[in-house]
PDB file of C-alpha atoms and ligand atoms in Angstrom:
ATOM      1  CA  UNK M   1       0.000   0.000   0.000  1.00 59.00           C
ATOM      2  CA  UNK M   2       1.416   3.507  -0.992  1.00 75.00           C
ATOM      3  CA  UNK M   3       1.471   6.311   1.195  1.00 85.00           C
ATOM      4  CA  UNK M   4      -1.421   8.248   2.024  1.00 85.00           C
ATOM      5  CA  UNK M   5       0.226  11.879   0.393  1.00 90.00           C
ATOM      6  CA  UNK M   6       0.768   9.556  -2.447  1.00 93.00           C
ATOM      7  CA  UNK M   7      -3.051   8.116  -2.280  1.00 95.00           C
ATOM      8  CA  UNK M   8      -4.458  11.161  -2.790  1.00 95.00           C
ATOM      9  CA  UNK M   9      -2.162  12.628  -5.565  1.00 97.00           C
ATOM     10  CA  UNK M  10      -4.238  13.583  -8.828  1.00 98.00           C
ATOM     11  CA  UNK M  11      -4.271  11.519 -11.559  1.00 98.00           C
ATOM     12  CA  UNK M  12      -2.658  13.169 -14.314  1.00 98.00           C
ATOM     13  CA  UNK M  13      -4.725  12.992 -17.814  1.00 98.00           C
ATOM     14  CA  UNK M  14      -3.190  14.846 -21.040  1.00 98.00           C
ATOM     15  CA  UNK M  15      -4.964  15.337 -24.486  1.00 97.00           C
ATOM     16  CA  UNK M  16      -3.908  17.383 -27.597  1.00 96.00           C
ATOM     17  CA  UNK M  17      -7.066  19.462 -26.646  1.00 94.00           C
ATOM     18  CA  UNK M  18     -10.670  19.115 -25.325  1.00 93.00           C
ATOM     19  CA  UNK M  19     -11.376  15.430 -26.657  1.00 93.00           C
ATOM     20  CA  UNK M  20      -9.602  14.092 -23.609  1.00 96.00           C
ATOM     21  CA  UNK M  21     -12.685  15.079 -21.423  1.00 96.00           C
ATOM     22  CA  UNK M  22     -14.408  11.971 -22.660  1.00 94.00           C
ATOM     23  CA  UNK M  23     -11.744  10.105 -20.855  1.00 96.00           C
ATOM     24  CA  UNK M  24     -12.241  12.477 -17.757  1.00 97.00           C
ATOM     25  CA  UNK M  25     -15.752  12.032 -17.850  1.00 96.00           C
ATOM     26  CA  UNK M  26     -15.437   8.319 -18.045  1.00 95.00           C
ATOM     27  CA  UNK M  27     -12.996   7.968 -14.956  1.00 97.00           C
ATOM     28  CA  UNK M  28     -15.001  10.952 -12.957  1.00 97.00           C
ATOM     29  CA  UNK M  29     -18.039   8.115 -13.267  1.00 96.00           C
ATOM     30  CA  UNK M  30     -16.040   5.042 -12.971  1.00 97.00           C
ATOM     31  CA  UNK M  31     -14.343   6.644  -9.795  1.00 97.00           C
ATOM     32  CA  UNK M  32     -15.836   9.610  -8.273  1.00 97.00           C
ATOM     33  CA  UNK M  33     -12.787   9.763  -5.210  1.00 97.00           C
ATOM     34  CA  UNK M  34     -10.254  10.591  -7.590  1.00 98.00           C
ATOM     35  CA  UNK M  35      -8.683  13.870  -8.506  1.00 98.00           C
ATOM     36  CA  UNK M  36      -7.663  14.483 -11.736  1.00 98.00           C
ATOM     37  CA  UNK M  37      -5.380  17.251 -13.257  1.00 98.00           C
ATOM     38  CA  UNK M  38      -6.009  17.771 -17.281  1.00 97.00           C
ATOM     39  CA  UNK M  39      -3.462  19.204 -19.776  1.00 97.00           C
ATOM     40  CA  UNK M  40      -5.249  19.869 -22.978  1.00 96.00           C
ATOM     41  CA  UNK M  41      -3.585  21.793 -25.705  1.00 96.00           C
ATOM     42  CA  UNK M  42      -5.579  23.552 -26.941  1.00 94.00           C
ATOM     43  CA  UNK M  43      -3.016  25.650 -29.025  1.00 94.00           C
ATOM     44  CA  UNK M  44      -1.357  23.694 -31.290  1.00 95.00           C
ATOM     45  CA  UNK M  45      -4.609  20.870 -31.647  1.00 94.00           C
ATOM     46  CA  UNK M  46      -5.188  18.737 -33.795  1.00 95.00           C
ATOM     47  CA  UNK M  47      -2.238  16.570 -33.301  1.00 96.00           C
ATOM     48  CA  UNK M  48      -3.632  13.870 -35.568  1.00 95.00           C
ATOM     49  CA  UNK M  49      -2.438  15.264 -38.870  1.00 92.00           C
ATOM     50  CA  UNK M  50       0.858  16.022 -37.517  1.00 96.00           C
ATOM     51  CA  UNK M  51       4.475  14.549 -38.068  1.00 96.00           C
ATOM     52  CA  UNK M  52       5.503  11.918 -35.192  1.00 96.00           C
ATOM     53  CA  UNK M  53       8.764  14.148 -34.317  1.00 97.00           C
ATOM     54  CA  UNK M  54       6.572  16.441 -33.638  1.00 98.00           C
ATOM     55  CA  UNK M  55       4.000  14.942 -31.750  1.00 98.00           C
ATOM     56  CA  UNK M  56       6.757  13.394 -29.256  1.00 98.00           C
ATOM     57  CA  UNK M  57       8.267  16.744 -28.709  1.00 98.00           C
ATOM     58  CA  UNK M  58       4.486  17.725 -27.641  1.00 98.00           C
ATOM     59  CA  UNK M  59       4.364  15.133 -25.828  1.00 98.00           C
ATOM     60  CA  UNK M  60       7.292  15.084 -23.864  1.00 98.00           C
ATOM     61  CA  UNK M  61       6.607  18.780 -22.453  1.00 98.00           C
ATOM     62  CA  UNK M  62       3.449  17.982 -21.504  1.00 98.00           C
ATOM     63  CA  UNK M  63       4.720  14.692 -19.793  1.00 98.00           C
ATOM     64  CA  UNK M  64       7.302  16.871 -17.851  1.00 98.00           C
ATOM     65  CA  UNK M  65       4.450  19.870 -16.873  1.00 98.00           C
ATOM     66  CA  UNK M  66       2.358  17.183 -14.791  1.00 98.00           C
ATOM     67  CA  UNK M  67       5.331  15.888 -13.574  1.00 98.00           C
ATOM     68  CA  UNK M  68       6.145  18.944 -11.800  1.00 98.00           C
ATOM     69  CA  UNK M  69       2.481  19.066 -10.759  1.00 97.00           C
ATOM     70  CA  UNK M  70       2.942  16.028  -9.039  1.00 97.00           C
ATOM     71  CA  UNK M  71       0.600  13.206 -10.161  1.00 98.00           C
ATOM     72  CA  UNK M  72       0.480   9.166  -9.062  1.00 98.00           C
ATOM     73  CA  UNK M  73      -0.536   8.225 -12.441  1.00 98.00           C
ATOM     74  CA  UNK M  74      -0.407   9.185 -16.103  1.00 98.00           C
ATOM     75  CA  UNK M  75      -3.014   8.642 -18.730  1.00 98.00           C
ATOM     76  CA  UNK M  76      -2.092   9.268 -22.405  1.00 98.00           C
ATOM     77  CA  UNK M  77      -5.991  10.353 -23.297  1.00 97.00           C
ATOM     78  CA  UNK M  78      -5.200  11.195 -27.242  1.00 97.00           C
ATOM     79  CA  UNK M  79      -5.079   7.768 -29.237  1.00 97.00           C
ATOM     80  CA  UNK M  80      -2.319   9.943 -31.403  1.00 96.00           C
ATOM     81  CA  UNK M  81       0.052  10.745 -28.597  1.00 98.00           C
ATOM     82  CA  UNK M  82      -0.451   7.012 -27.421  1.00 97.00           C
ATOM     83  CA  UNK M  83      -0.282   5.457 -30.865  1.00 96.00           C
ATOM     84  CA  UNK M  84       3.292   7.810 -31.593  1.00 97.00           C
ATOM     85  CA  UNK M  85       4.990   9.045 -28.365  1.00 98.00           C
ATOM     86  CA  UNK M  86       4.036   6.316 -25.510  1.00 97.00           C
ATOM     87  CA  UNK M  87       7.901   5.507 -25.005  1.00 98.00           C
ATOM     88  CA  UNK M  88       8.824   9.245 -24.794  1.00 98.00           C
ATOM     89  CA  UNK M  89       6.273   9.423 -22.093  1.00 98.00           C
ATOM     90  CA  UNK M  90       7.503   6.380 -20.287  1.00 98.00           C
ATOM     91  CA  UNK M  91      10.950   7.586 -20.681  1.00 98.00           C
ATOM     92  CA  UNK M  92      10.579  10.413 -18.639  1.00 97.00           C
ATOM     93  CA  UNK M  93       7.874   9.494 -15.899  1.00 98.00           C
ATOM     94  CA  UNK M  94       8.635   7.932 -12.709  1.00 97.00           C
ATOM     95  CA  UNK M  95       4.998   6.847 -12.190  1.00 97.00           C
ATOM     96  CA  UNK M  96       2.910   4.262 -14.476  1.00 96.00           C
ATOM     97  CA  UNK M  97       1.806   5.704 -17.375  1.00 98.00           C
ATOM     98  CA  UNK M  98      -1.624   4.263 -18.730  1.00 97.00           C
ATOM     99  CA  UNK M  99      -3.123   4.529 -22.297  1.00 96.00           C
ATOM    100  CA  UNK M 100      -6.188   4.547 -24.535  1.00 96.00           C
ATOM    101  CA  UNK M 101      -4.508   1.685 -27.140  1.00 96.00           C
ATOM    102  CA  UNK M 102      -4.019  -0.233 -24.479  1.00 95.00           C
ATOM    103  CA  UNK M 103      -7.387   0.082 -23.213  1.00 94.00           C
ATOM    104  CA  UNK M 104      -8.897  -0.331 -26.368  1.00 95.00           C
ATOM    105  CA  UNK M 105      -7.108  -3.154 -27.769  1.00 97.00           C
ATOM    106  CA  UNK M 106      -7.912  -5.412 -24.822  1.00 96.00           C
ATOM    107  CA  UNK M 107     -11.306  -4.622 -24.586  1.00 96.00           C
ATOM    108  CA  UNK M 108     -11.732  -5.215 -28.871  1.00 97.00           C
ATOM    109  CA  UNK M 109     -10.607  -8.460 -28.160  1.00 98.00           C
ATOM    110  CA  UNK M 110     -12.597  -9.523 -25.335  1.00 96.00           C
ATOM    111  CA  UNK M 111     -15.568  -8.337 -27.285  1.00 97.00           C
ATOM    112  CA  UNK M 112     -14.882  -9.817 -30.920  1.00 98.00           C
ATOM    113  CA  UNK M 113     -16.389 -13.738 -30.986  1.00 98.00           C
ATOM    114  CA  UNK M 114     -15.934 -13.346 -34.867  1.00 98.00           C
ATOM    115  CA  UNK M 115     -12.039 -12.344 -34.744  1.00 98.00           C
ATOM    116  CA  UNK M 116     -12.736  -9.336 -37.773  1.00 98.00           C
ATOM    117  CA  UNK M 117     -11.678  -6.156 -35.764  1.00 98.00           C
ATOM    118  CA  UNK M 118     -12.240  -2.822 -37.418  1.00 98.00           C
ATOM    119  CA  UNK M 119     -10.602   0.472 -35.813  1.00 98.00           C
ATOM    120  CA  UNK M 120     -11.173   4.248 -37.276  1.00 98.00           C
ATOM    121  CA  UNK M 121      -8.914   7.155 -35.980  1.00 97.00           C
ATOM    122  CA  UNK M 122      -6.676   9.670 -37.165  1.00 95.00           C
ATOM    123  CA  UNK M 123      -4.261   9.152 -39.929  1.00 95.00           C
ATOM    124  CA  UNK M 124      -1.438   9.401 -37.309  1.00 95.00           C
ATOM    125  CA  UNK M 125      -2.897   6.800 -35.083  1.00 96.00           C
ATOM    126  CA  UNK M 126      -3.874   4.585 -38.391  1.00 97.00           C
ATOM    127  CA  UNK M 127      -0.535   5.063 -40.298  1.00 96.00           C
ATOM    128  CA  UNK M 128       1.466   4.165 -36.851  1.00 96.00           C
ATOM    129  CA  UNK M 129      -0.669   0.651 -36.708  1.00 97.00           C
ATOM    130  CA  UNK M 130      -0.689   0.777 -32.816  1.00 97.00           C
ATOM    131  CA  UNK M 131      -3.482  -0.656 -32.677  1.00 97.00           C
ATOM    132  CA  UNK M 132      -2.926  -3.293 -34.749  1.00 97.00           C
ATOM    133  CA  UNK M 133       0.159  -4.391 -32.360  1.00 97.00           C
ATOM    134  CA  UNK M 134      -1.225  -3.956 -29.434  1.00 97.00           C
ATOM    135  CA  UNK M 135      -4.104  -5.976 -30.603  1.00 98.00           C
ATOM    136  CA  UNK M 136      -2.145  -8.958 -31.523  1.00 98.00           C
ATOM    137  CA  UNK M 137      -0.202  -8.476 -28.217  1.00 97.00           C
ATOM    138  CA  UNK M 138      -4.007  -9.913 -26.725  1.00 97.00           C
ATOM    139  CA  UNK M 139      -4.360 -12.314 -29.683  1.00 98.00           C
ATOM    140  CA  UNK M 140      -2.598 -12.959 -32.625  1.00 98.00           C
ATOM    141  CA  UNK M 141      -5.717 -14.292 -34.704  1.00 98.00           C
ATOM    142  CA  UNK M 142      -7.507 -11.122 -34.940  1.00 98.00           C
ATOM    143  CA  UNK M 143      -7.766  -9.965 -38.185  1.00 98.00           C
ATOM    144  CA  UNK M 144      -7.731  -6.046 -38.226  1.00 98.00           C
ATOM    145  CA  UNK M 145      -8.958  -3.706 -40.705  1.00 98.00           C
ATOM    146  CA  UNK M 146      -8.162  -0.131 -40.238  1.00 98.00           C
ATOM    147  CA  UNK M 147      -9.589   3.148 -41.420  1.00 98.00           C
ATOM    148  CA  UNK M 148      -8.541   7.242 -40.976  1.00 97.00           C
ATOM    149  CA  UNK M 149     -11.308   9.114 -40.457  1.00 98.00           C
ATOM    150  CA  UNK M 150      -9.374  12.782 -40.133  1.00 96.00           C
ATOM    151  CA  UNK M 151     -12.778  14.212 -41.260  1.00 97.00           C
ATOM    152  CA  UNK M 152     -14.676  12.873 -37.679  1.00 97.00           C
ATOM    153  CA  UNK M 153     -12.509  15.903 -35.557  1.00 95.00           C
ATOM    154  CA  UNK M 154     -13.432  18.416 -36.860  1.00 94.00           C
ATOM    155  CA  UNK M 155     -17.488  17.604 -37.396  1.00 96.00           C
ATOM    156  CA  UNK M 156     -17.797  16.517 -33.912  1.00 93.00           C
ATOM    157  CA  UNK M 157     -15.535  19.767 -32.740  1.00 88.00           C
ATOM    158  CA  UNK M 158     -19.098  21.671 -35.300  1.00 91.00           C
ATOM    159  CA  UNK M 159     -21.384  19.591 -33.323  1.00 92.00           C
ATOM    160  CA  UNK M 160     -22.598  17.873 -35.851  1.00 96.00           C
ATOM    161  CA  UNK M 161     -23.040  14.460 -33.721  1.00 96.00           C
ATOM    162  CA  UNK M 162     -26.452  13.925 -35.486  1.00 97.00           C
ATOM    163  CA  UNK M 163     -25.943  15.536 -39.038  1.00 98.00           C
ATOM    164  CA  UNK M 164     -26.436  14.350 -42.400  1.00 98.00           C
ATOM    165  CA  UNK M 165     -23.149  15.379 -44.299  1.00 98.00           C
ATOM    166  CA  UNK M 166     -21.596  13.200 -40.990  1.00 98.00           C
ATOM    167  CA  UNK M 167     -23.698  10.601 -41.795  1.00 98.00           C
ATOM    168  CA  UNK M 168     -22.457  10.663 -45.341  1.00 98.00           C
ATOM    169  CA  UNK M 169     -18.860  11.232 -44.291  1.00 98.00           C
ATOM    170  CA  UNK M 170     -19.236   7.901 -41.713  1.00 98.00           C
ATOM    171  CA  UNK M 171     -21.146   5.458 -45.271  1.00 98.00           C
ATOM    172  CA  UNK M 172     -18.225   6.590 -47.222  1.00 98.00           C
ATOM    173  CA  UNK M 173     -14.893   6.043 -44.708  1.00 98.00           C
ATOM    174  CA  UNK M 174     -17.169   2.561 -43.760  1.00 98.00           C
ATOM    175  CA  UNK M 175     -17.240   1.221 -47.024  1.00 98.00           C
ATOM    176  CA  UNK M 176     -13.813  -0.529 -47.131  1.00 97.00           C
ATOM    177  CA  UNK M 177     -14.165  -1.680 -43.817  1.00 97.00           C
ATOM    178  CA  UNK M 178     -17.640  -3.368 -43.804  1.00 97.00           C
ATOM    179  CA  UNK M 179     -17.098  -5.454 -46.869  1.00 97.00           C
ATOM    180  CA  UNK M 180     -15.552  -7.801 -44.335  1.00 97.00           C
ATOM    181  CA  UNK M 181     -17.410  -9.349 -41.835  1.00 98.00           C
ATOM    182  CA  UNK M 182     -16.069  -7.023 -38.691  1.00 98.00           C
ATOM    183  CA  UNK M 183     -18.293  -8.075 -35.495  1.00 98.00           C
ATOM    184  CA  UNK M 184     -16.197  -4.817 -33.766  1.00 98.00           C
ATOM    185  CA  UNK M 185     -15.466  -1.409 -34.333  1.00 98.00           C
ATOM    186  CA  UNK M 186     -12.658   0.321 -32.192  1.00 97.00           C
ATOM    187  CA  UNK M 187     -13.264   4.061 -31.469  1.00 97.00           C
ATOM    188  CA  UNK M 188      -9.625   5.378 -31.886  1.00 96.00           C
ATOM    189  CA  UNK M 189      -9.822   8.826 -31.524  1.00 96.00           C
ATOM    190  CA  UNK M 190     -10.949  11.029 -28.357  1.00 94.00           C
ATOM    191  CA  UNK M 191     -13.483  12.314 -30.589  1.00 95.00           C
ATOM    192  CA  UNK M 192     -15.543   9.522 -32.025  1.00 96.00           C
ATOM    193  CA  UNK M 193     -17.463   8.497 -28.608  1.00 94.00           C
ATOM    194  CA  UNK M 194     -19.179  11.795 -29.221  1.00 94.00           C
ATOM    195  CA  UNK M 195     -20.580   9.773 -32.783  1.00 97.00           C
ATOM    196  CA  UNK M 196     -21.297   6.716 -31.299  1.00 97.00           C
ATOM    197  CA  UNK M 197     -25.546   6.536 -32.053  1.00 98.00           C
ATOM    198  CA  UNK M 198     -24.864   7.559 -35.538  1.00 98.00           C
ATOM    199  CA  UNK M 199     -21.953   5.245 -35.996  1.00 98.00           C
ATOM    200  CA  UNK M 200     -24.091   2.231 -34.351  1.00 98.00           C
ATOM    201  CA  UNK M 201     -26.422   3.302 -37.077  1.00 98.00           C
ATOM    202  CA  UNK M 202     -24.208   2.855 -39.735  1.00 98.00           C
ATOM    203  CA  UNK M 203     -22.414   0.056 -38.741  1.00 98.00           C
ATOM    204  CA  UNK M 204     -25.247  -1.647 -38.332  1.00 98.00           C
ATOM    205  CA  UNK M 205     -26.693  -3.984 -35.285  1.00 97.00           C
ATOM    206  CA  UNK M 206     -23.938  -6.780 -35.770  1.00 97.00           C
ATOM    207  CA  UNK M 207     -21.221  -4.719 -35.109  1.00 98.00           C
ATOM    208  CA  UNK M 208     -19.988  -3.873 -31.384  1.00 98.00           C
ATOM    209  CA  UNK M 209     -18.708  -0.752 -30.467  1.00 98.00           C
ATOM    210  CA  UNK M 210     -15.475  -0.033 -28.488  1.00 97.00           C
ATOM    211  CA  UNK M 211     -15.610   2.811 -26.389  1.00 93.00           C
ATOM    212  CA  UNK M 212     -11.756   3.551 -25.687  1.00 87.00           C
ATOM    213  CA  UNK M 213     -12.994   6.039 -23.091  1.00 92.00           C
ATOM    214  CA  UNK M 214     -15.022   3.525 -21.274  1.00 91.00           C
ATOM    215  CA  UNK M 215     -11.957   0.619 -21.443  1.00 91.00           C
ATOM    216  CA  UNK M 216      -9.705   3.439 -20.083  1.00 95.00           C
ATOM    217  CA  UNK M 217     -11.518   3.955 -17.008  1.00 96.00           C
ATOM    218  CA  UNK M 218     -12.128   0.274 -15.955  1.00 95.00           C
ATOM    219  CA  UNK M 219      -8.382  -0.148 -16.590  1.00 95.00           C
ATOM    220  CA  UNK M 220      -7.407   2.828 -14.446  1.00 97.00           C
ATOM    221  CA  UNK M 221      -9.689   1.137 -11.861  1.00 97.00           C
ATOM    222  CA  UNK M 222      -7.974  -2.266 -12.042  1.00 96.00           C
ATOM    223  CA  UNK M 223      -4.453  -0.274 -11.797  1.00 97.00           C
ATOM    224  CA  UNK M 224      -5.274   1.484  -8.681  1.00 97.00           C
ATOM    225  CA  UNK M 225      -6.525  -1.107  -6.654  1.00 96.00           C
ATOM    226  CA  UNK M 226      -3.945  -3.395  -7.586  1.00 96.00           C
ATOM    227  CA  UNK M 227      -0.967  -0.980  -6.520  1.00 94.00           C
ATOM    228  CA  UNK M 228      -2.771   0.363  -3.567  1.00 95.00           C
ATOM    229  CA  UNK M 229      -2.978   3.881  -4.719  1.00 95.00           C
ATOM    230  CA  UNK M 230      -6.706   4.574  -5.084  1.00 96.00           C
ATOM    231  CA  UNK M 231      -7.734   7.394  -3.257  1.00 96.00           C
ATOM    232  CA  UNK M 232      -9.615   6.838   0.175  1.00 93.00           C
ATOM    233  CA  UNK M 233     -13.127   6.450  -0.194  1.00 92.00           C
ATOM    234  CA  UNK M 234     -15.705   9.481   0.802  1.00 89.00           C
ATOM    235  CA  UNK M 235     -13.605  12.341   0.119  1.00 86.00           C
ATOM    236  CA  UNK M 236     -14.142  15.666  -2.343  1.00 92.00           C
ATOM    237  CA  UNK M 237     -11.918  15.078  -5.404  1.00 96.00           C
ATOM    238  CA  UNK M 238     -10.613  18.429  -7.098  1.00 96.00           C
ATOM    239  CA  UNK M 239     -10.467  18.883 -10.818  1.00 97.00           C
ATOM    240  CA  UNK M 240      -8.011  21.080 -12.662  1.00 97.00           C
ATOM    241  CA  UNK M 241      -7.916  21.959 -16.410  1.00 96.00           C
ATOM    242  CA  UNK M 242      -4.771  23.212 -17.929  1.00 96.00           C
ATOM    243  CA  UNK M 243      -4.824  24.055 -21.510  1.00 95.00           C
ATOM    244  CA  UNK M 244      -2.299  26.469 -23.798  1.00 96.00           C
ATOM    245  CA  UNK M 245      -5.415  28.365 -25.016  1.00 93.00           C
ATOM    246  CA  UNK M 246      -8.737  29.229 -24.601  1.00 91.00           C
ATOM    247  CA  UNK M 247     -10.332  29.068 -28.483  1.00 83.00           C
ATOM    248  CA  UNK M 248     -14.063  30.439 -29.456  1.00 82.00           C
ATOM    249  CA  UNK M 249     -16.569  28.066 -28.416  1.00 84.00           C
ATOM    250  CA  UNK M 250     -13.908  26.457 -26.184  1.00 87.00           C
ATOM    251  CA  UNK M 251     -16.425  26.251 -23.202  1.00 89.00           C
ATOM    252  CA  UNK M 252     -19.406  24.786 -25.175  1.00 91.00           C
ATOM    253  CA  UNK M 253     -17.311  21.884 -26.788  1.00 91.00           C
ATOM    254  CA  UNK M 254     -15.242  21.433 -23.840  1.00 94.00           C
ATOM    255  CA  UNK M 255     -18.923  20.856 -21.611  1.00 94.00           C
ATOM    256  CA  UNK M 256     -20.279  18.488 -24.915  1.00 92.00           C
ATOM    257  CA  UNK M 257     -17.106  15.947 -24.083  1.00 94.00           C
ATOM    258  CA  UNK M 258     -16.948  16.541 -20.517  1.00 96.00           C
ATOM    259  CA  UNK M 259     -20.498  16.116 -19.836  1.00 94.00           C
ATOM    260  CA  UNK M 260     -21.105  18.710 -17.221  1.00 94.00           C
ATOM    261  CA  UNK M 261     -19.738  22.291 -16.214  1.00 94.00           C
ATOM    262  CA  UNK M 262     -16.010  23.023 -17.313  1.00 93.00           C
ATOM    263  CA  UNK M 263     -14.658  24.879 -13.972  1.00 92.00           C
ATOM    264  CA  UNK M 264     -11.299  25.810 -12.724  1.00 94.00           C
ATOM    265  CA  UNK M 265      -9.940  26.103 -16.243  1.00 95.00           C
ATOM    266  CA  UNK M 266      -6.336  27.593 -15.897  1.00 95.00           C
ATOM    267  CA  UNK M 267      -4.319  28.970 -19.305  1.00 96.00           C
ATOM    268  CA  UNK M 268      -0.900  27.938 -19.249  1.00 95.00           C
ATOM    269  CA  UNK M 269       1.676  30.005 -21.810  1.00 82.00           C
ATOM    270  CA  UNK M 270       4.467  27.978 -23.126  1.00 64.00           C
TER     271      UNK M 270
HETATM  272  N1  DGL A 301      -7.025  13.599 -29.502  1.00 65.27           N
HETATM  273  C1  DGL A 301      -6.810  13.121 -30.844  1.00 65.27           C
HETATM  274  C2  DGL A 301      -6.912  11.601 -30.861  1.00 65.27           C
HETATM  275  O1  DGL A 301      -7.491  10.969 -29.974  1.00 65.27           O
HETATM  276  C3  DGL A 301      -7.814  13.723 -31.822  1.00 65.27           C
HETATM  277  C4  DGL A 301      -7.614  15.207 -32.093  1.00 65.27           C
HETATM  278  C5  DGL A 301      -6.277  15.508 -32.740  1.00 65.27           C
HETATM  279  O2  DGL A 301      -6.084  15.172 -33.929  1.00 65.27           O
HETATM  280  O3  DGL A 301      -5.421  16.078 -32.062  1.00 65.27           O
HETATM  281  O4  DGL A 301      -6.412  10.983 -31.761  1.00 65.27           O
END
């Protein structure tokens, strides 16, 4: 059992921007005792279309800012930074570091009876196959198709969770990948969670959704109680919100991911 300073450290949560909250908003329900101190930039999103040099030099800064902060545990929230920079992350923290891939992967293949696996993200997180690895890491059977969807950001970022051009957008990236017969769909972006009624929709009612978001949390859970540093039970968790800016609408979509009121939102310059 860890300390009880160490107990009731934050747990540190990083995102190239808002999409993150999902995660937050997953853990804040899967364990309400638990503070939790968000980076999101918000400056230089989206990270998903960017080079992997420069995603890990991102990364890495953000890494060390929570660092200083002190945390107990990281989670890598953005499938990009987790699909490109996990080891710079890792390299540089002295506490476990936790991610969405990882989360996601295990829970695609606890789900899949058929072994066809589809997962949509970002061309970073696509073109880095994470996903695919980590997914043969569970089992090696699995066949995987994979799909970018870079045009899913920025329509969920609109609000247009419910809209027909997204509904378009979703029939045309699903066309390569439901010509096989998939049983699973892996939500690999911080984003798509937001899309998940329409994407049911499309996908049709044999194919199983995986919420990364949702995987992430029960992991944390598991992680905690295993090492003895969940917090104590009954206490009033705090919740902090870094980001590098504070862009129009950034309230709005921040509440739409984080599912209630965005407070104690602090502007960091870099
Ligand atoms: N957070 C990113 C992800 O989960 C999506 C937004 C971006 O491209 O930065 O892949």
């Amino acid at each position: 059992m860890e300390s009880e300073t160490t107990r009731q450290l934050p747990i540190g949560v990083f995102d190239s921007g808002v999409g993150g909250l999902t995660v937050v908003r997953a853990l804040m329900e899967r364990l309400p005792f638990e503070s939790i101190l968000y980076f999101g930039d918000t400056a230089r999103v989206p990270y998903g279309v960017k080079s992997v040099e420069t995603i890990c030099g991102f990364a890495r800064e953000i890494t060390e800012f929570l660092l200083q902060k002190g945390v107990k545990l990281l989670i890598i929230a953005c499938n990009t930074m987790a699909a490109v920079a996990r080891h710079v992350v890792e390299d540089v923290s002295p506490v476990p570091v936790l991610d969405v891939i990882d989360a996601g992967a295990r829970s695609a293949v606890s789900v899949t009876r058929a072994r066809y696996v589809a997962v949509i993200g970002t061309p970073a997180t696509i073109n880095s196959n994470a996903y695919a690895r980590a997914i043969h890491r569970y089992d090696p059977s699995v066949r995987i198709f994979s799909q970018a969807c870079p045009l899913f950001v920025p329509l969920v970022e609109e609000g247009w969770l419910d809209h027909p051009v997204t509904r378009l957008t979703a029939q045309e990236y699903f066309k390569p990948v439901l010509c096989h017969p998939i049983d699973t769909l892996v939500l690999g972006c911080t984003h798509y969670p937001l899309l998940k009624p329409l994407l049911q929709e499309v996908a049709g009612p044999g194919v199983q959704l995986v919420d990364s978001a949702e995987a992430m949390a029960e992991q944390t859970a598991d992680v905690l109680h295993a090492s003895g540093l969940a917090a104590m039970e009954g206490g009033s968790p705090q919740y902090v919100y870094y980001v590098t800016d504070v862009p129009l609408r950034f309230q709005t979509i921040g509440e739409r991911f984080l599912g209630r009121t965005l407070a104690d939102v602090r502007v960091v310059k870099g």
